[in-house]
Every structure is written in structure tokens, then in C-alpha cells.
């Protein structure tokens, strides 16, 4: 299992921590942000294939920010995937 920390940009959450094992996402934790919603995202993506997480969440926007916490998670996972390719 490999652990990742990602400092977010343009959203209320400041950091996302997660693990990837065998191409699947685990233990997603957001620092700050909308606690209930972000815990729900973590539960929903637990054990999901990393590519599927990116496919579902990438491009999701929060208001006029041009990104969202879900989008930032997708960006972080995509970055982790390319680092390990």
C-alpha cells in the first residue's frame, strides 16, 4: 500500500490523504472543508479502482471556483497514477 498526501488548490479542504493498493483507493481523508460531505466522498470511493474515481469525479465544480474537493481528489489520484506508471 502506498500513501499519498496532496495539497489542494482553490477549495476549502487544504489537504487530501489517501492510499492506493493494487490500483484501488483506500482511506481517503480530507483536512478541513465540509466534513460530512467529504467523509461521504471518502466512503463512496473506498475500494474503487483509481481510474473509475478519476472518471467520475474529475471536472466536478463547486460554484464558480472552477474546481471542487471531489475534483481535487480526482486530480490527486490522477497524479498518483502517473507517478506510478
mmCIF file of N, CA, C and O in Angstrom:
data_model
loop_
_atom_site.group_PDB
_atom_site.id
_atom_site.type_symbol
_atom_site.label_atom_id
_atom_site.label_comp_id
_atom_site.label_asym_id
_atom_site.label_seq_id
_atom_site.Cartn_x
_atom_site.Cartn_y
_atom_site.Cartn_z
ATOM 1 N N UNK A 1 0.862 -1.176 0.000
ATOM 2 C CA UNK A 1 0.000 0.000 0.000
ATOM 3 C C UNK A 1 0.903 1.232 0.000
ATOM 4 O O UNK A 1 1.829 1.319 0.783
ATOM 5 N N UNK A 2 0.593 2.160 -0.876
ATOM 6 C CA UNK A 2 1.375 3.400 -0.972
ATOM 7 C C UNK A 2 0.502 4.565 -0.502
ATOM 8 O O UNK A 2 -0.653 4.684 -0.892
ATOM 9 N N UNK A 3 1.069 5.418 0.344
ATOM 10 C CA UNK A 3 0.349 6.565 0.901
ATOM 11 C C UNK A 3 0.681 7.834 0.114
ATOM 12 O O UNK A 3 1.820 8.028 -0.297
ATOM 13 N N UNK A 4 -0.329 8.689 -0.059
ATOM 14 C CA UNK A 4 -0.162 9.961 -0.759
ATOM 15 C C UNK A 4 -0.789 11.082 0.050
ATOM 16 O O UNK A 4 -1.821 10.902 0.686
ATOM 17 N N UNK A 5 -0.158 12.252 -0.011
ATOM 18 C CA UNK A 5 -0.712 13.491 0.536
ATOM 19 C C UNK A 5 -0.711 14.508 -0.594
ATOM 20 O O UNK A 5 0.285 14.645 -1.307
ATOM 21 N N UNK A 6 -1.825 15.205 -0.737
ATOM 22 C CA UNK A 6 -1.957 16.183 -1.818
ATOM 23 C C UNK A 6 -2.475 17.483 -1.231
ATOM 24 O O UNK A 6 -3.513 17.505 -0.564
ATOM 25 N N UNK A 7 -1.758 18.573 -1.459
ATOM 26 C CA UNK A 7 -2.204 19.903 -1.032
ATOM 27 C C UNK A 7 -3.132 20.461 -2.109
ATOM 28 O O UNK A 7 -2.728 20.615 -3.262
ATOM 29 N N UNK A 8 -4.364 20.738 -1.718
ATOM 30 C CA UNK A 8 -5.389 21.164 -2.665
ATOM 31 C C UNK A 8 -5.186 22.616 -3.104
ATOM 32 O O UNK A 8 -4.450 23.371 -2.474
ATOM 33 N N UNK A 9 -5.884 22.973 -4.174
ATOM 34 C CA UNK A 9 -5.835 24.332 -4.704
ATOM 35 C C UNK A 9 -7.257 24.814 -5.002
ATOM 36 O O UNK A 9 -8.004 24.141 -5.695
ATOM 37 N N UNK A 10 -7.636 25.964 -4.449
ATOM 38 C CA UNK A 10 -8.903 26.606 -4.788
ATOM 39 C C UNK A 10 -10.145 26.084 -4.107
ATOM 40 O O UNK A 10 -11.257 26.388 -4.525
ATOM 41 N N UNK A 11 -9.977 25.279 -3.050
ATOM 42 C CA UNK A 11 -11.136 24.737 -2.339
ATOM 43 C C UNK A 11 -10.969 24.913 -0.833
ATOM 44 O O UNK A 11 -9.891 25.282 -0.356
ATOM 45 N N UNK A 12 -12.021 24.637 -0.086
ATOM 46 C CA UNK A 12 -11.985 24.799 1.373
ATOM 47 C C UNK A 12 -11.085 23.760 2.044
ATOM 48 O O UNK A 12 -10.390 24.084 3.008
ATOM 49 N N UNK A 13 -11.118 22.525 1.559
ATOM 50 C CA UNK A 13 -10.228 21.497 2.109
ATOM 51 C C UNK A 13 -8.789 21.896 1.775
ATOM 52 O O UNK A 13 -8.516 22.423 0.698
ATOM 53 N N UNK A 14 -7.888 21.672 2.700
ATOM 54 C CA UNK A 14 -6.493 22.080 2.495
ATOM 55 C C UNK A 14 -5.608 20.940 2.007
ATOM 56 O O UNK A 14 -4.614 21.171 1.330
ATOM 57 N N UNK A 15 -5.967 19.726 2.384
ATOM 58 C CA UNK A 15 -5.129 18.573 2.048
ATOM 59 C C UNK A 15 -5.997 17.333 1.913
ATOM 60 O O UNK A 15 -7.026 17.221 2.578
ATOM 61 N N UNK A 16 -5.549 16.425 1.047
ATOM 62 C CA UNK A 16 -6.205 15.128 0.901
ATOM 63 C C UNK A 16 -5.131 14.065 1.111
ATOM 64 O O UNK A 16 -4.065 14.117 0.492
ATOM 65 N N UNK A 17 -5.409 13.119 1.977
ATOM 66 C CA UNK A 17 -4.526 11.981 2.196
ATOM 67 C C UNK A 17 -5.278 10.730 1.758
ATOM 68 O O UNK A 17 -6.487 10.611 1.979
ATOM 69 N N UNK A 18 -4.568 9.816 1.117
ATOM 70 C CA UNK A 18 -5.184 8.572 0.676
ATOM 71 C C UNK A 18 -4.117 7.529 0.414
ATOM 72 O O UNK A 18 -2.934 7.834 0.315
ATOM 73 N N UNK A 19 -4.564 6.284 0.307
ATOM 74 C CA UNK A 19 -3.687 5.170 -0.008
ATOM 75 C C UNK A 19 -4.172 4.526 -1.295
ATOM 76 O O UNK A 19 -5.377 4.541 -1.595
ATOM 77 N N UNK A 20 -3.226 3.953 -2.027
ATOM 78 C CA UNK A 20 -3.559 3.154 -3.209
ATOM 79 C C UNK A 20 -2.901 1.797 -3.047
ATOM 80 O O UNK A 20 -1.698 1.708 -2.761
ATOM 81 N N UNK A 21 -3.701 0.759 -3.193
ATOM 82 C CA UNK A 21 -3.197 -0.610 -3.147
ATOM 83 C C UNK A 21 -3.847 -1.399 -4.266
ATOM 84 O O UNK A 21 -5.078 -1.408 -4.401
ATOM 85 N N UNK A 22 -3.019 -2.034 -5.078
ATOM 86 C CA UNK A 22 -3.495 -2.839 -6.204
ATOM 87 C C UNK A 22 -4.458 -2.061 -7.100
ATOM 88 O O UNK A 22 -5.483 -2.589 -7.546
ATOM 89 N N UNK A 23 -4.150 -0.769 -7.321
ATOM 90 C CA UNK A 23 -4.961 0.059 -8.201
ATOM 91 C C UNK A 23 -6.281 0.519 -7.622
ATOM 92 O O UNK A 23 -7.131 1.042 -8.333
ATOM 93 N N UNK A 24 -6.458 0.343 -6.315
ATOM 94 C CA UNK A 24 -7.707 0.734 -5.656
ATOM 95 C C UNK A 24 -7.436 1.766 -4.568
ATOM 96 O O UNK A 24 -6.417 1.725 -3.894
ATOM 97 N N UNK A 25 -8.389 2.667 -4.410
ATOM 98 C CA UNK A 25 -8.285 3.787 -3.474
ATOM 99 C C UNK A 25 -8.780 3.372 -2.087
ATOM 100 O O UNK A 25 -9.810 2.701 -1.963
ATOM 101 N N UNK A 26 -8.036 3.799 -1.052
ATOM 102 C CA UNK A 26 -8.395 3.471 0.328
ATOM 103 C C UNK A 26 -8.085 4.645 1.249
ATOM 104 O O UNK A 26 -7.208 5.457 0.963
ATOM 105 N N UNK A 27 -8.802 4.702 2.362
ATOM 106 C CA UNK A 27 -8.503 5.618 3.478
ATOM 107 C C UNK A 27 -8.443 7.089 3.066
ATOM 108 O O UNK A 27 -7.550 7.817 3.498
ATOM 109 N N UNK A 28 -9.397 7.550 2.277
ATOM 110 C CA UNK A 28 -9.417 8.946 1.841
ATOM 111 C C UNK A 28 -9.811 9.837 3.020
ATOM 112 O O UNK A 28 -10.843 9.617 3.659
ATOM 113 N N UNK A 29 -8.975 10.821 3.303
ATOM 114 C CA UNK A 29 -9.233 11.769 4.393
ATOM 115 C C UNK A 29 -8.935 13.188 3.903
ATOM 116 O O UNK A 29 -7.864 13.449 3.361
ATOM 117 N N UNK A 30 -9.890 14.074 4.096
ATOM 118 C CA UNK A 30 -9.729 15.484 3.763
ATOM 119 C C UNK A 30 -9.436 16.261 5.042
ATOM 120 O O UNK A 30 -10.013 15.977 6.089
ATOM 121 N N UNK A 31 -8.570 17.258 4.959
ATOM 122 C CA UNK A 31 -8.302 18.153 6.080
ATOM 123 C C UNK A 31 -9.052 19.462 5.813
ATOM 124 O O UNK A 31 -8.810 20.104 4.796
ATOM 125 N N UNK A 32 -9.940 19.827 6.726
ATOM 126 C CA UNK A 32 -10.847 20.975 6.618
ATOM 127 C C UNK A 32 -11.885 20.731 5.526
ATOM 128 O O UNK A 32 -11.990 19.649 4.990
ATOM 129 N N UNK A 33 -12.690 21.713 5.234
ATOM 130 C CA UNK A 33 -13.760 21.563 4.259
ATOM 131 C C UNK A 33 -15.058 21.113 4.910
ATOM 132 O O UNK A 33 -15.201 21.100 6.131
ATOM 133 N N UNK A 34 -16.017 20.742 4.093
ATOM 134 C CA UNK A 34 -17.354 20.325 4.543
ATOM 135 C C UNK A 34 -17.284 18.894 5.068
ATOM 136 O O UNK A 34 -17.372 17.931 4.296
ATOM 137 N N UNK A 35 -17.100 18.764 6.356
ATOM 138 C CA UNK A 35 -16.781 17.491 7.000
ATOM 139 C C UNK A 35 -17.691 16.336 6.580
ATOM 140 O O UNK A 35 -17.205 15.292 6.151
ATOM 141 N N UNK A 36 -18.988 16.507 6.680
ATOM 142 C CA UNK A 36 -19.919 15.423 6.357
ATOM 143 C C UNK A 36 -19.854 15.013 4.894
ATOM 144 O O UNK A 36 -19.805 13.825 4.569
ATOM 145 N N UNK A 37 -19.842 15.996 4.013
ATOM 146 C CA UNK A 37 -19.784 15.703 2.580
ATOM 147 C C UNK A 37 -18.473 15.021 2.200
ATOM 148 O O UNK A 37 -18.454 14.091 1.391
ATOM 149 N N UNK A 38 -17.382 15.471 2.778
ATOM 150 C CA UNK A 38 -16.083 14.913 2.423
ATOM 151 C C UNK A 38 -15.895 13.515 3.001
ATOM 152 O O UNK A 38 -15.281 12.661 2.363
ATOM 153 N N UNK A 39 -16.441 13.263 4.176
ATOM 154 C CA UNK A 39 -16.427 11.898 4.713
ATOM 155 C C UNK A 39 -17.248 10.983 3.802
ATOM 156 O O UNK A 39 -16.865 9.832 3.569
ATOM 157 N N UNK A 40 -18.371 11.489 3.293
ATOM 158 C CA UNK A 40 -19.213 10.692 2.393
ATOM 159 C C UNK A 40 -18.464 10.350 1.113
ATOM 160 O O UNK A 40 -18.528 9.205 0.640
ATOM 161 N N UNK A 41 -17.743 11.307 0.547
ATOM 162 C CA UNK A 41 -16.955 11.030 -0.658
ATOM 163 C C UNK A 41 -15.948 9.924 -0.363
ATOM 164 O O UNK A 41 -15.806 8.979 -1.143
ATOM 165 N N UNK A 42 -15.255 10.029 0.764
ATOM 166 C CA UNK A 42 -14.291 9.000 1.144
ATOM 167 C C UNK A 42 -14.912 7.620 1.239
ATOM 168 O O UNK A 42 -14.337 6.635 0.774
ATOM 169 N N UNK A 43 -16.090 7.541 1.814
ATOM 170 C CA UNK A 43 -16.785 6.245 1.927
ATOM 171 C C UNK A 43 -17.222 5.727 0.560
ATOM 172 O O UNK A 43 -17.145 4.535 0.294
ATOM 173 N N UNK A 44 -17.702 6.620 -0.277
ATOM 174 C CA UNK A 44 -18.191 6.202 -1.592
ATOM 175 C C UNK A 44 -17.088 5.660 -2.493
ATOM 176 O O UNK A 44 -17.326 4.754 -3.289
ATOM 177 N N UNK A 45 -15.891 6.210 -2.379
ATOM 178 C CA UNK A 45 -14.803 5.789 -3.260
ATOM 179 C C UNK A 45 -13.931 4.696 -2.631
ATOM 180 O O UNK A 45 -13.029 4.182 -3.302
ATOM 181 N N UNK A 46 -14.169 4.320 -1.392
ATOM 182 C CA UNK A 46 -13.373 3.295 -0.719
ATOM 183 C C UNK A 46 -13.375 1.993 -1.534
ATOM 184 O O UNK A 46 -14.420 1.456 -1.876
ATOM 185 N N UNK A 47 -12.179 1.533 -1.873
ATOM 186 C CA UNK A 47 -12.027 0.284 -2.610
ATOM 187 C C UNK A 47 -12.276 0.388 -4.109
ATOM 188 O O UNK A 47 -12.194 -0.610 -4.821
ATOM 189 N N UNK A 48 -12.572 1.583 -4.599
ATOM 190 C CA UNK A 48 -12.871 1.782 -6.016
ATOM 191 C C UNK A 48 -11.575 1.851 -6.825
ATOM 192 O O UNK A 48 -10.562 2.344 -6.349
ATOM 193 N N UNK A 49 -11.627 1.356 -8.051
ATOM 194 C CA UNK A 49 -10.488 1.453 -8.967
ATOM 195 C C UNK A 49 -10.141 2.930 -9.164
ATOM 196 O O UNK A 49 -11.027 3.774 -9.348
ATOM 197 N N UNK A 50 -8.854 3.247 -9.147
ATOM 198 C CA UNK A 50 -8.423 4.642 -9.244
ATOM 199 C C UNK A 50 -8.905 5.306 -10.533
ATOM 200 O O UNK A 50 -9.334 6.457 -10.507
ATOM 201 N N UNK A 51 -8.855 4.598 -11.644
ATOM 202 C CA UNK A 51 -9.307 5.164 -12.916
ATOM 203 C C UNK A 51 -10.781 5.524 -12.891
ATOM 204 O O UNK A 51 -11.195 6.532 -13.466
ATOM 205 N N UNK A 52 -11.583 4.722 -12.207
ATOM 206 C CA UNK A 52 -13.023 4.986 -12.095
ATOM 207 C C UNK A 52 -13.269 6.224 -11.240
ATOM 208 O O UNK A 52 -14.142 7.037 -11.552
ATOM 209 N N UNK A 53 -12.489 6.386 -10.172
ATOM 210 C CA UNK A 53 -12.615 7.577 -9.317
ATOM 211 C C UNK A 53 -12.357 8.826 -10.151
ATOM 212 O O UNK A 53 -13.130 9.793 -10.100
ATOM 213 N N UNK A 54 -11.289 8.817 -10.934
ATOM 214 C CA UNK A 54 -10.954 9.969 -11.782
ATOM 215 C C UNK A 54 -12.071 10.213 -12.789
ATOM 216 O O UNK A 54 -12.523 11.355 -12.977
ATOM 217 N N UNK A 55 -12.541 9.154 -13.422
ATOM 218 C CA UNK A 55 -13.602 9.278 -14.436
ATOM 219 C C UNK A 55 -14.865 9.915 -13.856
ATOM 220 O O UNK A 55 -15.479 10.787 -14.478
ATOM 221 N N UNK A 56 -15.241 9.522 -12.666
ATOM 222 C CA UNK A 56 -16.483 10.012 -12.053
ATOM 223 C C UNK A 56 -16.342 11.436 -11.506
ATOM 224 O O UNK A 56 -17.239 12.256 -11.677
ATOM 225 N N UNK A 57 -15.226 11.736 -10.849
ATOM 226 C CA UNK A 57 -15.114 12.988 -10.096
ATOM 227 C C UNK A 57 -14.436 14.142 -10.831
ATOM 228 O O UNK A 57 -14.672 15.296 -10.488
ATOM 229 N N UNK A 58 -13.597 13.848 -11.817
ATOM 230 C CA UNK A 58 -12.840 14.913 -12.469
ATOM 231 C C UNK A 58 -13.772 15.878 -13.205
ATOM 232 O O UNK A 58 -14.662 15.466 -13.931
ATOM 233 N N UNK A 59 -13.544 17.176 -12.978
ATOM 234 C CA UNK A 59 -14.341 18.215 -13.628
ATOM 235 C C UNK A 59 -15.535 18.677 -12.825
ATOM 236 O O UNK A 59 -16.192 19.648 -13.188
ATOM 237 N N UNK A 60 -15.840 18.004 -11.712
ATOM 238 C CA UNK A 60 -16.938 18.428 -10.850
ATOM 239 C C UNK A 60 -16.594 19.788 -10.251
ATOM 240 O O UNK A 60 -15.491 19.987 -9.757
ATOM 241 N N UNK A 61 -17.509 20.752 -10.333
ATOM 242 C CA UNK A 61 -17.220 22.104 -9.861
ATOM 243 C C UNK A 61 -18.092 22.511 -8.689
ATOM 244 O O UNK A 61 -19.235 22.095 -8.587
ATOM 245 N N UNK A 62 -17.531 23.351 -7.838
ATOM 246 C CA UNK A 62 -18.238 23.920 -6.698
ATOM 247 C C UNK A 62 -18.430 25.409 -6.987
ATOM 248 O O UNK A 62 -17.458 26.179 -6.951
ATOM 249 N N UNK A 63 -19.638 25.801 -7.288
ATOM 250 C CA UNK A 63 -19.911 27.201 -7.585
ATOM 251 C C UNK A 63 -19.080 27.692 -8.752
ATOM 252 O O UNK A 63 -18.983 27.035 -9.779
ATOM 253 N N UNK A 64 -18.453 28.853 -8.561
ATOM 254 C CA UNK A 64 -17.652 29.449 -9.631
ATOM 255 C C UNK A 64 -16.152 29.250 -9.409
ATOM 256 O O UNK A 64 -15.337 29.948 -10.005
ATOM 257 N N UNK A 65 -15.789 28.282 -8.579
ATOM 258 C CA UNK A 65 -14.380 28.060 -8.247
ATOM 259 C C UNK A 65 -13.588 27.415 -9.380
ATOM 260 O O UNK A 65 -12.375 27.464 -9.387
ATOM 261 N N UNK A 66 -14.267 26.750 -10.303
ATOM 262 C CA UNK A 66 -13.571 26.047 -11.371
ATOM 263 C C UNK A 66 -13.038 24.696 -10.941
ATOM 264 O O UNK A 66 -12.400 23.994 -11.716
ATOM 265 N N UNK A 67 -13.287 24.320 -9.701
ATOM 266 C CA UNK A 67 -12.876 23.027 -9.162
ATOM 267 C C UNK A 67 -13.769 22.717 -7.975
ATOM 268 O O UNK A 67 -14.699 23.465 -7.680
ATOM 269 N N UNK A 68 -13.524 21.618 -7.315
ATOM 270 C CA UNK A 68 -14.246 21.240 -6.097
ATOM 271 C C UNK A 68 -13.360 20.279 -5.326
ATOM 272 O O UNK A 68 -12.326 19.831 -5.833
ATOM 273 N N UNK A 69 -13.768 19.930 -4.137
ATOM 274 C CA UNK A 69 -12.992 18.958 -3.369
ATOM 275 C C UNK A 69 -12.971 17.607 -4.090
ATOM 276 O O UNK A 69 -11.943 16.936 -4.114
ATOM 277 N N UNK A 70 -14.093 17.227 -4.690
ATOM 278 C CA UNK A 70 -14.143 15.979 -5.451
ATOM 279 C C UNK A 70 -13.207 16.042 -6.659
ATOM 280 O O UNK A 70 -12.481 15.085 -6.948
ATOM 281 N N UNK A 71 -13.200 17.159 -7.355
ATOM 282 C CA UNK A 71 -12.302 17.355 -8.494
ATOM 283 C C UNK A 71 -10.849 17.314 -8.030
ATOM 284 O O UNK A 71 -9.992 16.707 -8.689
ATOM 285 N N UNK A 72 -10.547 17.927 -6.898
ATOM 286 C CA UNK A 72 -9.193 17.909 -6.366
ATOM 287 C C UNK A 72 -8.764 16.478 -6.012
ATOM 288 O O UNK A 72 -7.611 16.106 -6.234
ATOM 289 N N UNK A 73 -9.685 15.678 -5.509
ATOM 290 C CA UNK A 73 -9.375 14.273 -5.249
ATOM 291 C C UNK A 73 -9.034 13.563 -6.557
ATOM 292 O O UNK A 73 -8.053 12.828 -6.624
ATOM 293 N N UNK A 74 -9.828 13.805 -7.590
ATOM 294 C CA UNK A 74 -9.557 13.188 -8.892
ATOM 295 C C UNK A 74 -8.190 13.606 -9.417
ATOM 296 O O UNK A 74 -7.429 12.774 -9.935
ATOM 297 N N UNK A 75 -7.856 14.873 -9.283
ATOM 298 C CA UNK A 75 -6.552 15.374 -9.734
ATOM 299 C C UNK A 75 -5.426 14.705 -8.938
ATOM 300 O O UNK A 75 -4.412 14.290 -9.516
ATOM 301 N N UNK A 76 -5.613 14.588 -7.632
ATOM 302 C CA UNK A 76 -4.595 13.957 -6.782
ATOM 303 C C UNK A 76 -4.404 12.488 -7.145
ATOM 304 O O UNK A 76 -3.274 12.000 -7.239
ATOM 305 N N UNK A 77 -5.487 11.778 -7.369
ATOM 306 C CA UNK A 77 -5.410 10.355 -7.730
ATOM 307 C C UNK A 77 -4.762 10.204 -9.101
ATOM 308 O O UNK A 77 -3.909 9.333 -9.294
ATOM 309 N N UNK A 78 -5.137 11.056 -10.038
ATOM 310 C CA UNK A 78 -4.555 11.007 -11.380
ATOM 311 C C UNK A 78 -3.043 11.262 -11.313
ATOM 312 O O UNK A 78 -2.267 10.561 -11.977
ATOM 313 N N UNK A 79 -2.639 12.204 -10.501
ATOM 314 C CA UNK A 79 -1.208 12.490 -10.325
ATOM 315 C C UNK A 79 -0.491 11.273 -9.746
ATOM 316 O O UNK A 79 0.591 10.900 -10.197
ATOM 317 N N UNK A 80 -1.087 10.652 -8.742
ATOM 318 C CA UNK A 80 -0.509 9.448 -8.129
ATOM 319 C C UNK A 80 -0.393 8.321 -9.155
ATOM 320 O O UNK A 80 0.611 7.601 -9.176
ATOM 321 N N UNK A 81 -1.397 8.191 -10.015
ATOM 322 C CA UNK A 81 -1.381 7.139 -11.030
ATOM 323 C C UNK A 81 -0.226 7.363 -12.027
ATOM 324 O O UNK A 81 0.447 6.405 -12.400
ATOM 325 N N UNK A 82 -0.008 8.609 -12.443
ATOM 326 C CA UNK A 82 1.053 8.890 -13.397
ATOM 327 C C UNK A 82 2.443 8.740 -12.768
ATOM 328 O O UNK A 82 3.377 8.330 -13.436
ATOM 329 N N UNK A 83 2.547 9.036 -11.483
ATOM 330 C CA UNK A 83 3.813 8.850 -10.788
ATOM 331 C C UNK A 83 4.200 7.376 -10.712
ATOM 332 O O UNK A 83 5.378 7.043 -10.673
ATOM 333 N N UNK A 84 3.199 6.513 -10.674
ATOM 334 C CA UNK A 84 3.454 5.082 -10.546
ATOM 335 C C UNK A 84 3.367 4.332 -11.863
ATOM 336 O O UNK A 84 3.432 3.101 -11.873
ATOM 337 N N UNK A 85 3.189 5.054 -12.965
ATOM 338 C CA UNK A 85 3.057 4.384 -14.267
ATOM 339 C C UNK A 85 4.391 3.901 -14.791
ATOM 340 O O UNK A 85 5.437 4.258 -14.404
#
